[in-house]
PDB file of C-alpha atoms in Angstrom:
ATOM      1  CA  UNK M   1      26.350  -8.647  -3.355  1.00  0.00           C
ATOM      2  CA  UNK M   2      29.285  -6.203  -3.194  1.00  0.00           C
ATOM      3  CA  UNK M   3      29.986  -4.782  -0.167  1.00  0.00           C
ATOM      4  CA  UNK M   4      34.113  -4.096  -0.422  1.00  0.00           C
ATOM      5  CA  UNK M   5      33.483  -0.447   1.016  1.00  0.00           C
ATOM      6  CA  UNK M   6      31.324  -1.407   3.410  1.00  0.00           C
ATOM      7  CA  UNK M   7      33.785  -4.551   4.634  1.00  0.00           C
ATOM      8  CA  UNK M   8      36.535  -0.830   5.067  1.00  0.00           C
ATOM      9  CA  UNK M   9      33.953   0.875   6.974  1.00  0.00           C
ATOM     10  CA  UNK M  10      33.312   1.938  10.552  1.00  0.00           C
ATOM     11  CA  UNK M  11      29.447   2.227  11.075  1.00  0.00           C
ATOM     12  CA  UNK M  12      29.687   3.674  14.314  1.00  0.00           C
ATOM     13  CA  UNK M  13      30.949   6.250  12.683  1.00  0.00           C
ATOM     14  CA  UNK M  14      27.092   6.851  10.659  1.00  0.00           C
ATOM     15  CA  UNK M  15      25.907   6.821  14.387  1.00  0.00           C
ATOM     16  CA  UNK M  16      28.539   9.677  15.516  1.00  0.00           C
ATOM     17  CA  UNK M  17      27.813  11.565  12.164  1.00  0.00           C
ATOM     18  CA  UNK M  18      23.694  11.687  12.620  1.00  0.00           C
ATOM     19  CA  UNK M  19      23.514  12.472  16.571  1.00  0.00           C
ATOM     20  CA  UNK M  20      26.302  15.415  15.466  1.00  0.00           C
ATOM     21  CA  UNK M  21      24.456  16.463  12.531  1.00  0.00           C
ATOM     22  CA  UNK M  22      21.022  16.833  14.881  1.00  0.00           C
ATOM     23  CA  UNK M  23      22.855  18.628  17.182  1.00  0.00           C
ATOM     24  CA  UNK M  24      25.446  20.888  15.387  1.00  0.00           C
ATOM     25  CA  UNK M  25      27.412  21.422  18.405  1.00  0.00           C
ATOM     26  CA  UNK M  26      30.574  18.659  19.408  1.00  0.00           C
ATOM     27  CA  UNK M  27      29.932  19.015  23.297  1.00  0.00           C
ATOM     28  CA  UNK M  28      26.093  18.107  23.240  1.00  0.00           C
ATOM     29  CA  UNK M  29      26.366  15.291  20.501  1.00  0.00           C
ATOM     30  CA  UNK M  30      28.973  14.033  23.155  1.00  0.00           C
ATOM     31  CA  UNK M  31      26.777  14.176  25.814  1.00  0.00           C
ATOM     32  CA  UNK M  32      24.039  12.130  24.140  1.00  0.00           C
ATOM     33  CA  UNK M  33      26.269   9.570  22.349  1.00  0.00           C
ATOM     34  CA  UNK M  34      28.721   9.156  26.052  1.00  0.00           C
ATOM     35  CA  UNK M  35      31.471   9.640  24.477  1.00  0.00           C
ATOM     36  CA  UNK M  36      34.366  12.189  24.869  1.00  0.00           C
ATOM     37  CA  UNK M  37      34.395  15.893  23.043  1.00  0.00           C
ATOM     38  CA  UNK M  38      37.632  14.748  21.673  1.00  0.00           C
ATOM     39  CA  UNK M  39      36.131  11.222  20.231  1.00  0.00           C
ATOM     40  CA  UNK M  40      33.348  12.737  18.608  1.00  0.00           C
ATOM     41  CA  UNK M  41      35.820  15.097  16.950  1.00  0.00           C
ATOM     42  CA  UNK M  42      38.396  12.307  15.628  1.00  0.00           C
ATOM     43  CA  UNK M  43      34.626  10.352  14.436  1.00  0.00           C
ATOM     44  CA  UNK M  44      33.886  13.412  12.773  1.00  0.00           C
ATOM     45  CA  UNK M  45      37.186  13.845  10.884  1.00  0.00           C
ATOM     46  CA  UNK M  46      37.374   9.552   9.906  1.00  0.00           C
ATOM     47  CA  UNK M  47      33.902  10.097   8.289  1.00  0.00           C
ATOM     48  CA  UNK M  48      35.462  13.597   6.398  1.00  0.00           C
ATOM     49  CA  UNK M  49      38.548  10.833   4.970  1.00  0.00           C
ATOM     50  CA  UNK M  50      35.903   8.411   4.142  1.00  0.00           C
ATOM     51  CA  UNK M  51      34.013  10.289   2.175  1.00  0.00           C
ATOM     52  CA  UNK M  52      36.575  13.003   0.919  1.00  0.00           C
ATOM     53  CA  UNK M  53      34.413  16.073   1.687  1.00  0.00           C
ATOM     54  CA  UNK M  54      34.415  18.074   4.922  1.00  0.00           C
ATOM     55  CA  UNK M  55      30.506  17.106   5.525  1.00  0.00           C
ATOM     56  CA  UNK M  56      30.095  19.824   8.389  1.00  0.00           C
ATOM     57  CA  UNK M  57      31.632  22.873   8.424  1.00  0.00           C
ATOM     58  CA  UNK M  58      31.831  24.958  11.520  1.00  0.00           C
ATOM     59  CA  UNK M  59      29.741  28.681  11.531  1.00  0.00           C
ATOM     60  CA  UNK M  60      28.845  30.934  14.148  1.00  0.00           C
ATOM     61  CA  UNK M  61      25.713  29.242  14.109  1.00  0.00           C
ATOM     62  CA  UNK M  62      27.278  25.754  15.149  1.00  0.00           C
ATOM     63  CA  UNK M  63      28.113  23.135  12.211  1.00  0.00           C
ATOM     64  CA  UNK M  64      26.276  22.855   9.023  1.00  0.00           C
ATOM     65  CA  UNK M  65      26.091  20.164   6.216  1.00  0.00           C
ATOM     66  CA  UNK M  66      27.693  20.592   3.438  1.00  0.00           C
ATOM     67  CA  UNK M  67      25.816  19.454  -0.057  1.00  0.00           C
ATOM     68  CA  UNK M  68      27.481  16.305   0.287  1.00  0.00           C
ATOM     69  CA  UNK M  69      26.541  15.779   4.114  1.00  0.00           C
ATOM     70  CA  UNK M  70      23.373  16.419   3.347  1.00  0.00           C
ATOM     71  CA  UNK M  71      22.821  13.968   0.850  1.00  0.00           C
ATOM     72  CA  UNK M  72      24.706  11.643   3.380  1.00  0.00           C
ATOM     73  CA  UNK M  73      22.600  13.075   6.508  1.00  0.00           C
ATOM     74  CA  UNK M  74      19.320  12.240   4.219  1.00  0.00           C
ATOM     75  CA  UNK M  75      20.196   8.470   3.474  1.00  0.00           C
ATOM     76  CA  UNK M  76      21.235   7.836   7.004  1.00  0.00           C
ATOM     77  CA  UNK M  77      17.390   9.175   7.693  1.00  0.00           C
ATOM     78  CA  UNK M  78      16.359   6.098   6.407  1.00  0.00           C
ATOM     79  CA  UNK M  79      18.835   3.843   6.386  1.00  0.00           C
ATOM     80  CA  UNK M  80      19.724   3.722  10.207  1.00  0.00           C
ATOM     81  CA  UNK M  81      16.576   3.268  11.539  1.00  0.00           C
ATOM     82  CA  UNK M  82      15.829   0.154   9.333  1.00  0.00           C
ATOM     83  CA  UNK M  83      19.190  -1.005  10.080  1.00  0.00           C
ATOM     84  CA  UNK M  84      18.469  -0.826  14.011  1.00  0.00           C
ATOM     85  CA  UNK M  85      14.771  -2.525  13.297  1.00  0.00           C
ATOM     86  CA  UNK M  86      17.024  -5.180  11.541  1.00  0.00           C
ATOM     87  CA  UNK M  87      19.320  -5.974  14.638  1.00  0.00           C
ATOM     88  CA  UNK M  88      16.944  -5.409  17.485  1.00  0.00           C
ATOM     89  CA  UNK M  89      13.597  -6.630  15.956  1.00  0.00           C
ATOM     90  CA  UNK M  90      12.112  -3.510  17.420  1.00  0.00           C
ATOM     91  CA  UNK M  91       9.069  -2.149  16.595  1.00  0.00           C
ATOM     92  CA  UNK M  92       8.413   0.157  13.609  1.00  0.00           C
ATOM     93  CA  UNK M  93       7.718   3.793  14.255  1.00  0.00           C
ATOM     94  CA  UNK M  94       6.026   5.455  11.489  1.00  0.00           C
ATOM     95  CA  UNK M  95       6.207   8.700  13.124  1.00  0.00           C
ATOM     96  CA  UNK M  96       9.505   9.258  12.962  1.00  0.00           C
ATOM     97  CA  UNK M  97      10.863   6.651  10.374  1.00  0.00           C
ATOM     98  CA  UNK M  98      11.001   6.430   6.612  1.00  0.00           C
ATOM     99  CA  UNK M  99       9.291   3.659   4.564  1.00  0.00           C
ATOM    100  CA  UNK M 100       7.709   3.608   1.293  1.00  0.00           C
ATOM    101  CA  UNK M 101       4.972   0.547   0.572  1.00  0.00           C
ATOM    102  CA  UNK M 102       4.220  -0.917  -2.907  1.00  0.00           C
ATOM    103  CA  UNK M 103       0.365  -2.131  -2.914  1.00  0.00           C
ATOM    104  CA  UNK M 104      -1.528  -3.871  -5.903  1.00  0.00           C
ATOM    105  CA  UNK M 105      -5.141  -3.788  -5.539  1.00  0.00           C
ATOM    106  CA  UNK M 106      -8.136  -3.901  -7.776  1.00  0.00           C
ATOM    107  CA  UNK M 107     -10.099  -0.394  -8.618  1.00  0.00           C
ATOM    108  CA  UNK M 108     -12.733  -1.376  -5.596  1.00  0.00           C
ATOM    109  CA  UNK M 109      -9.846  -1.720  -3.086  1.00  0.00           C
ATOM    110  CA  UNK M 110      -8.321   1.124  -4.506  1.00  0.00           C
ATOM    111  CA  UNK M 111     -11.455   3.018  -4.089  1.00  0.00           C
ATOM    112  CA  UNK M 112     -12.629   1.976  -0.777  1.00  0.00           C
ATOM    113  CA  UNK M 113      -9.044   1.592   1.532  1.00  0.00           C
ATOM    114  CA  UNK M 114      -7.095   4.714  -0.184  1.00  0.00           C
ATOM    115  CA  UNK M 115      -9.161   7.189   0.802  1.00  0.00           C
ATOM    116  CA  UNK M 116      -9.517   5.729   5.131  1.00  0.00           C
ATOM    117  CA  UNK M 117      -5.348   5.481   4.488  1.00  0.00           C
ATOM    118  CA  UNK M 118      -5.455   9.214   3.314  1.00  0.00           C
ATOM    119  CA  UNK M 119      -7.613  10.600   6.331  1.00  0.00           C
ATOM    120  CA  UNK M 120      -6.521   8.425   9.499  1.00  0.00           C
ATOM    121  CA  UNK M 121      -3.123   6.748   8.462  1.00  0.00           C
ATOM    122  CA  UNK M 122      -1.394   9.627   6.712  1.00  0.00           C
ATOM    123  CA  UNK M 123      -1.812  12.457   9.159  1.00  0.00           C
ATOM    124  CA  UNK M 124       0.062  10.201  11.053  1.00  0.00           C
ATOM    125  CA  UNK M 125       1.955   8.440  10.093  1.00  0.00           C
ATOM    126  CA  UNK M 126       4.223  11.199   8.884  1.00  0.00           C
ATOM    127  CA  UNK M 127       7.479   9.696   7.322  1.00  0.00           C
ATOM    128  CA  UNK M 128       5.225   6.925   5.289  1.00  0.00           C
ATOM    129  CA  UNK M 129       4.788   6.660   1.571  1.00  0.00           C
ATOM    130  CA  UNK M 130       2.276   5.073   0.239  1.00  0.00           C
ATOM    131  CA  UNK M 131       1.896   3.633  -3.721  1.00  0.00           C
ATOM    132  CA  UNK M 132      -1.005   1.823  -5.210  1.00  0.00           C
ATOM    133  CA  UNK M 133      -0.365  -0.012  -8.460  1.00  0.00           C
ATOM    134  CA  UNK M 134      -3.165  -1.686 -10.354  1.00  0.00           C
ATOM    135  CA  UNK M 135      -3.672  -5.177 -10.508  1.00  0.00           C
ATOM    136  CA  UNK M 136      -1.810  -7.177 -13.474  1.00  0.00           C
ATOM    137  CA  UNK M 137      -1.169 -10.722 -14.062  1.00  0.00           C
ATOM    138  CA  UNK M 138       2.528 -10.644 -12.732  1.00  0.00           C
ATOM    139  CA  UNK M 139       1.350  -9.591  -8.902  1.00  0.00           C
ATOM    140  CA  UNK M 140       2.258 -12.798  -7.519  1.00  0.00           C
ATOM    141  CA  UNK M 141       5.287 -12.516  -8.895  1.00  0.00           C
ATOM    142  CA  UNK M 142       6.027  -9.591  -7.861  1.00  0.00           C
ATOM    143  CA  UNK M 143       4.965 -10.315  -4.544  1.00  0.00           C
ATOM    144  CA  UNK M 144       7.728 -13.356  -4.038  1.00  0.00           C
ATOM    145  CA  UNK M 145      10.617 -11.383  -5.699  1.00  0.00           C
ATOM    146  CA  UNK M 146       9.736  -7.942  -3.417  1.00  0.00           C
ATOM    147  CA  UNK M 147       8.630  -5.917  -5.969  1.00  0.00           C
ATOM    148  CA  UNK M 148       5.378  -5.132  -4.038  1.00  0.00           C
ATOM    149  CA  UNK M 149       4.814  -5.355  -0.508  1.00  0.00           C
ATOM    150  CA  UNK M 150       0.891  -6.481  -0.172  1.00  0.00           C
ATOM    151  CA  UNK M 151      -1.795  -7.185  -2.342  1.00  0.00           C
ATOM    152  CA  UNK M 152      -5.520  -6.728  -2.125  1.00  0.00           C
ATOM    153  CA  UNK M 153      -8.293  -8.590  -3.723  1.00  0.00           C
ATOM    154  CA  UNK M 154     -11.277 -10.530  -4.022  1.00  0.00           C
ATOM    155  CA  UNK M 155     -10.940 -14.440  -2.337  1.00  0.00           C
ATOM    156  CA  UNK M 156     -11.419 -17.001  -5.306  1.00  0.00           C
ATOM    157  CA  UNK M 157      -8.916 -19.775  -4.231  1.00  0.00           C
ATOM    158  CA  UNK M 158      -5.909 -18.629  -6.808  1.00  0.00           C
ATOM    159  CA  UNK M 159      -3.330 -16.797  -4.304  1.00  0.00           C
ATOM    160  CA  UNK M 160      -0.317 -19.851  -5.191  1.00  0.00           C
ATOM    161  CA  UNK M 161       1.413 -20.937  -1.996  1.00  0.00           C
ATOM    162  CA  UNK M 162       3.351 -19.782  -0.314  1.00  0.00           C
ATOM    163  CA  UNK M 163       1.916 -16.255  -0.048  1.00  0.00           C
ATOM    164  CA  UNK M 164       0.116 -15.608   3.198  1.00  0.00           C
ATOM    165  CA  UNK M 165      -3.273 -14.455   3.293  1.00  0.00           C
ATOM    166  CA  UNK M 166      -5.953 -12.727   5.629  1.00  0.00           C
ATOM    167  CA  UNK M 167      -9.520 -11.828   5.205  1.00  0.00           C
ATOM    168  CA  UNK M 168      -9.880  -8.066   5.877  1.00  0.00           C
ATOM    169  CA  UNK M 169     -13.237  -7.523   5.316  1.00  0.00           C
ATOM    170  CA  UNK M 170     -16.700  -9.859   3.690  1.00  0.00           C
ATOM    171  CA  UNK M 171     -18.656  -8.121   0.392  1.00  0.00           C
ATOM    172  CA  UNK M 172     -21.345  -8.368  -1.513  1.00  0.00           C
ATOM    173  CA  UNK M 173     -22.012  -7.952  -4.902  1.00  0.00           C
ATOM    174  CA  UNK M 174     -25.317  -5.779  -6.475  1.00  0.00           C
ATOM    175  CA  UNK M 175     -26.467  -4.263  -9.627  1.00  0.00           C
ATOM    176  CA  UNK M 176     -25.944  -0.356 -10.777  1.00  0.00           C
ATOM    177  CA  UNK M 177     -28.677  -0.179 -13.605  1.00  0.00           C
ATOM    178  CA  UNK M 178     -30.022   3.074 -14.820  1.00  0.00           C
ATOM    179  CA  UNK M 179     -32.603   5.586 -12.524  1.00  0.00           C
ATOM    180  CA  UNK M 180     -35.543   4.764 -15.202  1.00  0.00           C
ATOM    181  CA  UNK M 181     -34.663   1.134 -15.927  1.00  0.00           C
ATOM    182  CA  UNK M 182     -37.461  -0.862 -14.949  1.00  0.00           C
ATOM    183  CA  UNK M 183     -36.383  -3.677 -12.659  1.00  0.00           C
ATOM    184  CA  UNK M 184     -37.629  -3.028  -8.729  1.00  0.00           C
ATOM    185  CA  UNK M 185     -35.350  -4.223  -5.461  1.00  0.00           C
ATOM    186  CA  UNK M 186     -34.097  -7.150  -7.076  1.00  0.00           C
ATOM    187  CA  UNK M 187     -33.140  -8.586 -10.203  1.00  0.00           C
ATOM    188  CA  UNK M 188     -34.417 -12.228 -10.903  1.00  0.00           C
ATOM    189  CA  UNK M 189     -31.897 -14.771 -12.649  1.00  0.00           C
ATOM    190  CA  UNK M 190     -33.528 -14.496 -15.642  1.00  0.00           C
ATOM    191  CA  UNK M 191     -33.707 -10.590 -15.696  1.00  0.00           C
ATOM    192  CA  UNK M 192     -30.119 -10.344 -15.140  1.00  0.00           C
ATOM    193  CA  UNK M 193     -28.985 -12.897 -17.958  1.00  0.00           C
ATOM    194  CA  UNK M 194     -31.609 -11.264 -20.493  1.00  0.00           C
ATOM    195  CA  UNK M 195     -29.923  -8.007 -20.264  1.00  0.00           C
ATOM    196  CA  UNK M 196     -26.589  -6.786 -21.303  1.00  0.00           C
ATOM    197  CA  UNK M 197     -24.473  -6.043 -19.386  1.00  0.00           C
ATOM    198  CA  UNK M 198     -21.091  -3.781 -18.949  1.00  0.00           C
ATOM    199  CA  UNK M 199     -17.537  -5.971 -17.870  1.00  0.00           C
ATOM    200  CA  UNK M 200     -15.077  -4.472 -15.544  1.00  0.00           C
ATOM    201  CA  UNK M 201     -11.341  -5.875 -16.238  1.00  0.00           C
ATOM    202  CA  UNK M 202     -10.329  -6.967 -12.399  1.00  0.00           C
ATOM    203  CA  UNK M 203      -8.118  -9.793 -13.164  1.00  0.00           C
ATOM    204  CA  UNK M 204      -6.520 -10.652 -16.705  1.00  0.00           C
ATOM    205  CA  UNK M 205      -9.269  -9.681 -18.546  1.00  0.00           C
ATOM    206  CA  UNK M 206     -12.622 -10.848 -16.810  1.00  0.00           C
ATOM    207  CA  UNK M 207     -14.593  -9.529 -13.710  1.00  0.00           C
ATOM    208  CA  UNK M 208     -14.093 -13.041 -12.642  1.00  0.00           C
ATOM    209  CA  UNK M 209     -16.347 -13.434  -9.356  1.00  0.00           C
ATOM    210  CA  UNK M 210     -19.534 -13.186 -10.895  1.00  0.00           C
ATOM    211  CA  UNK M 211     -18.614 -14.852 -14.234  1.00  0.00           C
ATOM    212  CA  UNK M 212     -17.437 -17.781 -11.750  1.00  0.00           C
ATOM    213  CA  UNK M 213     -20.761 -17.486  -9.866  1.00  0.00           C
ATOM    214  CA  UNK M 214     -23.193 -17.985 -12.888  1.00  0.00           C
ATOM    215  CA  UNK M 215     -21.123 -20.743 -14.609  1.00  0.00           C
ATOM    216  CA  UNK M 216     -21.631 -22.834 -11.227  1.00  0.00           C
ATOM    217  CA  UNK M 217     -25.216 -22.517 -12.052  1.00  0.00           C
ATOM    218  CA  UNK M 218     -24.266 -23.386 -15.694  1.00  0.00           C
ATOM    219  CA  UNK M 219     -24.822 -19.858 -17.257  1.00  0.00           C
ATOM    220  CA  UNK M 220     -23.520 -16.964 -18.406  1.00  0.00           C
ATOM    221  CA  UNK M 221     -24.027 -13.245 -19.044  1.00  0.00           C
ATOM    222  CA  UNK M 222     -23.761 -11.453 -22.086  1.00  0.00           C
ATOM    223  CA  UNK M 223     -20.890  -8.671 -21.728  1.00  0.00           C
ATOM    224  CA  UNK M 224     -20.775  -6.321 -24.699  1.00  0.00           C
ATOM    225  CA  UNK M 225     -17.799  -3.541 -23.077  1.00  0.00           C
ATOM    226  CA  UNK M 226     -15.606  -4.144 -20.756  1.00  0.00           C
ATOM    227  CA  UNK M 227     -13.796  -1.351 -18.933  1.00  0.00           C
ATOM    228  CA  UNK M 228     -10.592  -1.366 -16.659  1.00  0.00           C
ATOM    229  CA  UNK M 229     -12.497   0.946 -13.997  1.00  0.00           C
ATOM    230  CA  UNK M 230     -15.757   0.571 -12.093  1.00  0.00           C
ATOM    231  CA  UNK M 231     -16.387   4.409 -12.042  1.00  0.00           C
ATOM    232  CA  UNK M 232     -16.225   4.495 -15.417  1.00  0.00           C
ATOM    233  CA  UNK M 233     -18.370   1.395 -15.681  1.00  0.00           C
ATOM    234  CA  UNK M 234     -20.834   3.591 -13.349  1.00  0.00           C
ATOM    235  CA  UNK M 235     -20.611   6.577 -15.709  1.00  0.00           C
ATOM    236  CA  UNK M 236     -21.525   4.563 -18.764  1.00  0.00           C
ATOM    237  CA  UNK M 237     -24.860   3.499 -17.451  1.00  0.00           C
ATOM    238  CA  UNK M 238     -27.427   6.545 -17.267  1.00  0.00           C
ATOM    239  CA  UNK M 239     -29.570   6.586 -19.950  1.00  0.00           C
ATOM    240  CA  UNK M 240     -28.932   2.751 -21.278  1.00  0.00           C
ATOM    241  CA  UNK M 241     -30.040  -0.579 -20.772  1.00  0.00           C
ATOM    242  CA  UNK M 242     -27.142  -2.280 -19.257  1.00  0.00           C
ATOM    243  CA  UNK M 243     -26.101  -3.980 -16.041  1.00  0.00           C
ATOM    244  CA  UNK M 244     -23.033  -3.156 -13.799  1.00  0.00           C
ATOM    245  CA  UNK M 245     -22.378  -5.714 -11.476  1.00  0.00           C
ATOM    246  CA  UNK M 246     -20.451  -4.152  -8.527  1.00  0.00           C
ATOM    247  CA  UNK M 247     -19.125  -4.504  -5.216  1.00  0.00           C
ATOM    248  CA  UNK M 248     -21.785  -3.146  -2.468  1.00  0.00           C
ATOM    249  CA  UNK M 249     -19.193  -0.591  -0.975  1.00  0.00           C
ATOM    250  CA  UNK M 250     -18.319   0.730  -4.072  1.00  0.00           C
ATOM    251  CA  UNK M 251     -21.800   1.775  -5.249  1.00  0.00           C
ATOM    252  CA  UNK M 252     -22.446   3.177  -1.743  1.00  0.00           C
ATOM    253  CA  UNK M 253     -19.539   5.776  -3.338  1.00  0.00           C
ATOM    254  CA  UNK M 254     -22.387   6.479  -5.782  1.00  0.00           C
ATOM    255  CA  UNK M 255     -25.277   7.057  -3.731  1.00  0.00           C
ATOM    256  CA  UNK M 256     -25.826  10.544  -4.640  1.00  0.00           C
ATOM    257  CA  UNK M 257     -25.928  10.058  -8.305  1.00  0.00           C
ATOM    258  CA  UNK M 258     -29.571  10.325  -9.264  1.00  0.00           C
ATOM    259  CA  UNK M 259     -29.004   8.785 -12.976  1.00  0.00           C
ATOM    260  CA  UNK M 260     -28.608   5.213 -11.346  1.00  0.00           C
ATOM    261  CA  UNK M 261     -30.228   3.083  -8.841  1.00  0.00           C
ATOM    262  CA  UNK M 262     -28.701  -0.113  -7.127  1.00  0.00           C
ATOM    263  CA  UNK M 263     -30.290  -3.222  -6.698  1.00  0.00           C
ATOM    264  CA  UNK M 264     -29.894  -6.261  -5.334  1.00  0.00           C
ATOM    265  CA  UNK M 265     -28.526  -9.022  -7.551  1.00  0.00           C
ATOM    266  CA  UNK M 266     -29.742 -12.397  -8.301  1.00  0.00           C
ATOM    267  CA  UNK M 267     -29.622 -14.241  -5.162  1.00  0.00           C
ATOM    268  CA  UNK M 268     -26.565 -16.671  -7.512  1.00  0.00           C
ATOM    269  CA  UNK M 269     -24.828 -14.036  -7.146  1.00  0.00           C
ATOM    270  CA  UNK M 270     -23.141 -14.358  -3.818  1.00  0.00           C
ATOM    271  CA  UNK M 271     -20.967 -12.220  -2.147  1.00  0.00           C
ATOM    272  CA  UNK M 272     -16.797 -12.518  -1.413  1.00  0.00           C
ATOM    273  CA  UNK M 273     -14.270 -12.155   0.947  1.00  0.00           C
ATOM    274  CA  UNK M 274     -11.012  -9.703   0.598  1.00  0.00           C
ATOM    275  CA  UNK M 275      -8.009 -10.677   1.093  1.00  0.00           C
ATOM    276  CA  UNK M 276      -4.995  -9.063   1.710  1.00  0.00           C
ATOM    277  CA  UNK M 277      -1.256 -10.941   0.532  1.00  0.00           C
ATOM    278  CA  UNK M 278       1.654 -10.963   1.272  1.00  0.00           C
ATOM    279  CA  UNK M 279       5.152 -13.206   1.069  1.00  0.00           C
ATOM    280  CA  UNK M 280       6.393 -15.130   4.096  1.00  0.00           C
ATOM    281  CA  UNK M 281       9.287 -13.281   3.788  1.00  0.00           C
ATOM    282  CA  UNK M 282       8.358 -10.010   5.523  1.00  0.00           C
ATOM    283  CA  UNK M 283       5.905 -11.934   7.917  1.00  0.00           C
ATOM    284  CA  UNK M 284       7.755 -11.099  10.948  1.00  0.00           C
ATOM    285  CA  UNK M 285       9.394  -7.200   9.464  1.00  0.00           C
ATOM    286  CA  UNK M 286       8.198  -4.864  11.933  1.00  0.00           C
ATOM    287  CA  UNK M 287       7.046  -2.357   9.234  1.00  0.00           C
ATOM    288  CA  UNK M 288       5.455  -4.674   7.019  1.00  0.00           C
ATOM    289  CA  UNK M 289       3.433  -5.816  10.604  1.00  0.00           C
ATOM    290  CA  UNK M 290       2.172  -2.279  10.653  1.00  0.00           C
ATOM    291  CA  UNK M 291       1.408  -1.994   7.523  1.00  0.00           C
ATOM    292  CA  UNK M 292      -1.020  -5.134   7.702  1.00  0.00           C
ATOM    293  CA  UNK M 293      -1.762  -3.821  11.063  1.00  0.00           C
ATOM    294  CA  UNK M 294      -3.382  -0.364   9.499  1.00  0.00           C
ATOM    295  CA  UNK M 295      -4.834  -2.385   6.369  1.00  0.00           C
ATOM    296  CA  UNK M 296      -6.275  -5.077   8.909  1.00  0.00           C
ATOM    297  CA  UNK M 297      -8.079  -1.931  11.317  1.00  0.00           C
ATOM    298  CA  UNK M 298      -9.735  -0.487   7.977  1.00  0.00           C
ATOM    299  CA  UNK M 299     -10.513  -3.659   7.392  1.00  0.00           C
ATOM    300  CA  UNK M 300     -12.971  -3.751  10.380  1.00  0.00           C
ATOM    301  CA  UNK M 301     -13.903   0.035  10.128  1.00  0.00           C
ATOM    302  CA  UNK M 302     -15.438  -1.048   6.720  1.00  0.00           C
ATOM    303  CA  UNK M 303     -16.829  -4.375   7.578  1.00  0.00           C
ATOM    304  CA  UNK M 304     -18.531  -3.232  10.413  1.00  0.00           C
TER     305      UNK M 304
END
């Protein structure tokens, strides 16, 4: 890591620089910071030599940032409040503080948690970014070198130690099948591995809870497309013969559709538990806390 600026600098000075950006007047960022007019002028004037640009320029209106301060004023935005987080240990604020989250999830977590973030956490949480990436085989990977922050999926006993993991909410898998197909309230065993059936691509390659389910039982179904998305998967049933096998939340998302009826699925095929992961590293961050904090709440809103 190189750090031969920083090893030159003063970062009280970021502090003095902030407070007097906020309040574009010498005397009140004095008052707030307890230090002398006369201090906060000579901080002022160090962080002008460090970064060879006047930064704020006095108006009638009080100072203003120059194009340069405000880039400066827009990195300390962020930067200082996870710096303080980092020496006190306080507790995250997403009100008022920057932070951007990396999540990999499957297209049902995407489809069921996104939208509860995007009504309840968003509105409030103000200064938070949010981006979902789809699952791929590299996640836990990713995970351990801090390219993501969390992951979300379905519990089968593969999350490699030593990634942390919770339960967030229990599901259960049923059948999409089209309005006129004739099966009733639930498919027998031997219905479901008679038909065909459509594939959705949740982890490298396979929709592997269900495919794990039936080859405990020593069988297995006959997939003839597979598709990377479960709405599409829905789409692609009206007026066929096929089989979607689907998460119970996520065909509640297609209740209204007419073309398709769900059923409940051989009673093989038993349900799973979501988990979200994460790396021991970030255990204790405040923001990550919050983060699994929020995920961990929907988790109940949906289970209950």
């Amino acid at each position: 890591m190189r750090v031969t600026q920083l090893r030159q600098a003063d970062l009280n000075l970021l502090v003095v620089f902030s407070v007097l950006a906020e309040e574009r007047n010498v005397s009140r960022a004095a008052k707030r910071l307890l230090l002398s007019q006369p201090a906060v002028s000579r901080a002022l004037q160090r962080m002008r030599d460090t970064f060879h640009d006047d930064l704020l320029v006095r108006t009638v209106k009080g100072y203003e940032p120059t194009p340069q301060g405000e880039r400066v004023l827009q990195e300390l935005e962020i930067m200082l409040p996870k710096l303080d987080r980092l020496i006190s240990g306080s507790t995250f604020d997403p009100v008022t503080e920057h932070c951007s989250f990396r999540i990999a999830a499957t297209d049902n977590a995407t489809s069921i948690i996104a939208p509860v973030l995007c009504r309840e956490v968003l509105p409030v949480a103000r200064q938070v970014r949010f981006t979902f990436a789809s699952w791929r085989g590299d996640v836990f990977e990713d995970l351990s070198h801090g390219r993501l922050d969390l992951a979300l999926i379905g519990d089968e006993g593969h999350v490699p130690s030593p990634l942390l993991t919770e339960v967030i909410y229990e599901e259960e898998l049923v059948c999409i099948v089209a309005a006129d197909a004739p099966y009733q309230r639930q498919l027998t065993l031997k219905q479901y591995l008679a038909a065909e059936h459509i594939g959705v691509d949740v982890v490298e390659g396979s929709q592997h809870i269900p495919e794990k389910r039936l080859a405990a039982h020593g069988h297995r179904r006959r997939t003839v497309i597979t598709l990377p998305y479960f709405g599409a998967a829905t789409r692609c049933i009206p007026g066929t013969k096929l089989i979607l096998t689907a998460p119970r939340r996520f065909a509640g998302l297609e209740a209204e559709n007419r073309k398709i009826k769900v059923l409940k699925a051989p009673g093989e095929i038993t349900g799973f538990k979501y988990l979200m992961i994460w790396h021991p590293r970030v255990n204790t961050d405040a923001a990550h806390a919050w983060l699994r904090g929020e995920i961990r709440r929907i988790g109940k809103k949906i289970g209950s």
